[in-house]
Amino acid sequence: MVQSNISAAQNYVIPKNNYDLVKTVNSTTVEYGSYDFIIIGAGAAGAVVANRLSEIRGWKILLLDAGGEDNDFNKILGLYGYELFSPKTWGYNTTFQKNGCLGMINQRCFLPQGKVIGGGTTINGAVYARGHPEDFNRWVSVYNNSGWSYDEVLPYFKKSEKAVFEPRDRFYHGDNGYVTISQPPVTSNLGPLMRDIFKEGGVEYNYDYNGKCEHGLSIAELFLKGNERVSTASAFLDNFRSRENLRISLNSFVTKIVIDNVTKSARGVEFVKNGQKYFAKADKEVIVSAGGVNSVQVLLLSGIGPEKHLKEINVPLVKNLPVGEYLQDHVMFIGLVIRINGTIYNDTLRELLMRYRRNQRPLISFLENIAFTNIDKDTKKRPDIEYIVSLPLNLPDRGSTYVSLNKEYLAAIKINTTSDFFLFTMLMHPKSRGTVKLQSNSPLDRIPLIDPNYLAEEEDIEKLYQGVKFIVNLNNTEAFRKHGAQVVAFDYPNCETFKKFSKGWWQCAIRHMSTTIYHPVSTARMGSDPSVSVINTNLQVHDISKLRVVCSSSMPELNSGHTTAPTIMIAEKASDIIKKYYGKLR
Ligand SMILES: Cc1cc2nc3c(=O)[nH]c(=O)nc-3n(C[C@H](O)[C@H](O)[C@H](O)COP(=O)(O)OP(=O)(O)OC[C@H]3O[C@@H](n4cnc5c(N)ncnc54)[C@H](O)[C@@H]3O)c2cc1C
């Protein structure tokens, strides 16, 4: 099974359009029935909302997803790179980037998004990292979203969680939720090395970054039960498919939300499934949970978006709102590599799978340690930088982070898979914002124009450099020497004019070897002012009734962590908001 999925990924050709999803065999539209709620997208958010709303027996729920079923292969976290080259993702790239992704093929970063039941949670790295209290307090103080402060959202983080690792800060974790969070031990020799390095730099070990304090070096907390990935499909849908009031329809691509232009309210959705066009009616609401990129596509095709852009693509305007604007994404530098004088892993695939059966890394997850720091070391402030310790395994290339490097870079960056490890360095709060737009008014156009505008702001490159410098300054210290470790000085192409290890040289390397950590958010963000936000604090689209957006696109800005945990939190809270609105909250 593993070998055949890897081979399939190696040969996979990403489709250039949505023909397979939208081709129809006739021009008739078939009625698909009436539902109280129709949810577009069964990903991190949609699966949760479908579960929670279908708890109300009298409500009929329709959950639609363009993707298909998951399988056993995607349960192995350490092989998730191969899933990115499969029909389980949309296989997107960014547009040509001027300030980042310079060493990537055509200066575009690979930015796949989930297209499968469970969405991103079925194919992602499964790091569970909520962020810092200040992140959510800012949703209130900066973006005017009352009800979303850290104290108010913490119960919703806990609600879905079943934490099973020790030690942990019990007050901050849930014990009875559907999502198992665990922390497999670091089994390589990198654990002690990482502790020594970070300690030397004044960053202490922290046993639980989702607890009282986020700062420090930790073992990654993961969406993981035993040795298997926990997705929102496995946690929130698998055991609930027999609910009579929940209808899940996969391979169902929503092409439009039908909105009554007089009453300005959502009436239902049009979708295509197996070559047939359908219309499903929403008696109460349509909920858009299609993710940071595709929610934009659905809204724009339905006439909700910036007036100017809708005119450009010839879509009749329903409501002028900044859909697709304010895109923010975590950018990371993948060129910081440390080489040790020894062997980390030197296993064949078969040996790796044997370890996996024993619940061991690296296939249970090759993301070992994780660290959150603030450049000025003020642990009260939210972190600026996250580091992830990640291992290159000796497996076919499409499972590798370096798969998108251009030929010149691939030739220059030679990784030794037994003795090297990556210290991915991520900028938590990029100032640069970008856009998601469409090429045309046709759902056939598969490729939205995703422009995250990485590193456009000088402050972003400076902060990312400071993050790299923190590690590089520790090179040749006792901590590095004790473990025979060295920062590797690659000959980064196009950076030859700079002196090695100088600021200019690192900044050049960062601009070339920057990529995404796949967290596009804020494209339909929450706020009180319709000129700069799309939805209100109850996640309702401004001035359109019966329509909400509940997913990663609802976030006003990025968190100091990863985006699945806050997306699930948003979905849990949204479900209660909806139940309360209809007098069903118990
Ligand atoms: C490769 C990768 C690695 C990542 N690693 C991590 C990590 O380690 N930790 C972490 O916290 N986060 C990670 N993320 C991010 C995380 O997965 C996302 O933030 C999260 O899944 C977003 O949830 P969502 O509900 O907004 O959208 P998604 O989970 O993307 O779900 C959207 C769903 O909508 C469906 N859809 C889209 N358009 C339509 C349409 N027109 N009609 C019907 N259905 C549609 C899609 O098929 C998809 O299933 C990663 C993401 C990727 C892609």
Coordinates of N, CA and C and ligand atoms in Angstrom, one line a residue, residues 40-45 64-67 80 84 90 112-116 119-121 123-127 252-254 289-291 294 298 518-519 551-552 562-564 567, ligand 1:
I40 N -20.6 24.0 2.9 CA -19.8 23.8 1.7 C -18.4 23.6 2.2
G41 N -17.9 22.3 2.1 CA -16.6 22.0 2.6 C -16.6 21.2 3.8
A42 N -16.0 20.0 3.8 CA -15.9 19.1 5.0 C -14.5 19.0 5.5
G43 N -13.9 20.2 5.7 CA -12.5 20.2 6.2 C -12.4 20.4 7.7
A44 N -11.4 21.2 8.1 CA -11.1 21.4 9.5 C -12.4 22.0 10.1
A45 N -13.0 22.9 9.5 CA -14.2 23.6 10.1 C -15.5 22.9 9.7
L64 N -21.3 19.2 1.9 CA -20.8 18.9 0.5 C -19.3 19.1 0.5
D65 N -18.6 18.2 -0.2 CA -17.2 18.4 -0.4 C -16.8 18.0 -1.8
A66 N -15.9 18.8 -2.4 CA -15.5 18.5 -3.8 C -14.6 17.3 -3.8
G67 N -13.9 17.0 -2.7 CA -13.0 15.8 -2.7 C -13.7 14.5 -2.4
Y80 N 3.2 12.5 4.6 CA 2.2 13.4 4.1 C 2.6 14.1 2.9
L84 N 0.5 15.5 -1.1 CA 0.3 16.8 -1.8 C 0.3 16.6 -3.3
W90 N -5.8 20.4 -4.0 CA -6.0 21.2 -5.2 C -4.7 21.5 -6.0
P112 N -0.4 23.7 -2.0 CA -1.6 22.8 -2.1 C -2.6 23.1 -0.9
Q113 N -3.8 22.8 -1.2 CA -4.9 22.8 -0.1 C -5.7 21.5 -0.2
G114 N -6.2 21.1 0.9 CA -6.9 19.8 1.0 C -8.1 19.8 0.1
K115 N -8.3 18.6 -0.6 CA -9.5 18.4 -1.4 C -9.9 16.9 -1.2
V116 N -10.5 16.7 0.0 CA -10.8 15.4 0.5 C -11.6 15.5 1.7
G119 N -10.6 17.7 4.6 CA -9.8 18.9 4.0 C -8.3 18.8 4.4
G120 N -7.8 20.0 4.8 CA -6.4 20.0 5.2 C -6.0 19.0 6.2
T121 N -6.9 18.7 7.1 CA -6.5 17.9 8.3 C -6.2 16.4 7.9
I123 N -4.4 15.7 5.1 CA -3.2 15.7 4.4 C -2.1 16.6 5.0
N124 N -2.3 17.2 6.1 CA -1.3 18.2 6.6 C -0.3 17.6 7.6
G125 N 0.5 18.5 8.2 CA 1.6 18.0 9.0 C 1.1 17.7 10.5
A126 N -0.1 18.0 10.8 CA -0.8 17.6 12.0 C -0.2 18.2 13.3
V127 N 0.5 19.4 13.2 CA 1.0 20.0 14.4 C -0.2 20.7 15.1
S252 N -18.6 16.5 -4.7 CA -19.7 17.5 -5.0 C -19.1 18.9 -5.0
F253 N -18.9 19.4 -6.1 CA -18.2 20.7 -6.3 C -19.3 21.8 -6.4
V254 N -19.2 22.7 -5.4 CA -20.2 23.8 -5.3 C -19.7 24.9 -6.3
S289 N -17.4 26.8 4.2 CA -16.3 26.3 5.0 C -15.3 25.7 4.0
A290 N -15.0 26.4 3.0 CA -14.2 25.9 1.9 C -12.7 26.2 2.0
G291 N -12.3 26.8 3.1 CA -10.9 27.1 3.3 C -10.5 28.5 2.8
N294 N -10.4 28.5 -1.3 CA -11.6 28.2 -2.1 C -12.9 28.9 -1.6
V298 N -15.8 30.5 -4.1 CA -17.2 30.3 -4.1 C -17.9 31.6 -3.9
Y518 N 1.8 26.7 4.5 CA 0.4 26.3 4.0 C -0.7 26.8 4.9
H519 N -0.6 28.1 5.4 CA -1.6 28.6 6.3 C -2.3 29.9 5.7
C551 N -14.5 29.2 8.6 CA -13.3 28.4 8.3 C -12.1 29.3 8.5
S552 N -10.9 28.8 8.0 CA -9.7 29.6 8.3 C -9.8 31.0 7.6
H562 N -0.1 27.2 14.5 CA -0.6 26.7 13.2 C -2.1 26.9 13.2
T563 N -2.7 26.6 12.0 CA -4.0 27.2 11.8 C -5.2 26.2 12.0
T564 N -4.9 24.9 12.1 CA -6.0 23.9 12.3 C -6.7 24.1 13.7
T567 N -8.9 27.0 13.7 CA -10.1 26.8 12.8 C -11.1 25.9 13.4
Ligands
LIG1 C1 0.3 20.6 3.4 C2 -0.3 21.3 4.5 C3 0.3 21.1 5.8 C4 -0.3 21.8 6.9 N1 0.2 21.5 8.1 C5 -0.5 22.0 9.2 C6 -0.1 21.6 10.5 O1 0.9 20.8 10.7 N2 -0.8 22.1 11.6 C7 -1.8 22.9 11.4 O2 -2.4 23.3 12.4 N3 -2.2 23.3 10.1 C8 -1.6 22.8 9.1 N4 -2.0 23.1 7.8 C9 -3.2 24.1 7.7 C10 -4.5 23.5 8.0 O3 -4.7 22.2 7.4 C11 -5.6 24.4 7.5 O4 -5.4 25.7 8.1 C12 -7.0 23.9 7.8 O5 -7.2 22.7 7.2 C13 -8.0 24.9 7.2 O6 -9.3 24.5 7.5 P1 -10.5 25.0 6.6 O7 -11.7 24.3 7.2 O8 -10.5 26.4 6.6 O9 -10.2 24.4 5.2 P2 -9.9 23.0 4.6 O10 -9.5 22.1 5.8 O11 -8.9 23.2 3.5 O12 -11.2 22.4 4.1 C14 -11.9 23.0 3.0 C15 -12.7 21.9 2.3 O13 -13.6 22.5 1.4 C16 -13.6 21.7 0.2 N5 -14.0 22.6 -0.9 C17 -13.3 23.6 -1.4 N6 -13.9 24.2 -2.4 C18 -15.1 23.5 -2.5 C19 -16.2 23.7 -3.4 N7 -16.3 24.6 -4.3 N8 -17.3 22.8 -3.2 C20 -17.2 21.8 -2.3 N9 -16.2 21.7 -1.5 C21 -15.1 22.5 -1.6 C22 -12.2 21.2 0.1 O14 -12.2 20.0 -0.7 C23 -11.8 20.9 1.5 O15 -12.1 19.6 1.9 C24 -1.5 22.5 6.7 C25 -2.1 22.6 5.4 C26 -1.5 22.0 4.4 C27 -2.2 22.1 3.0

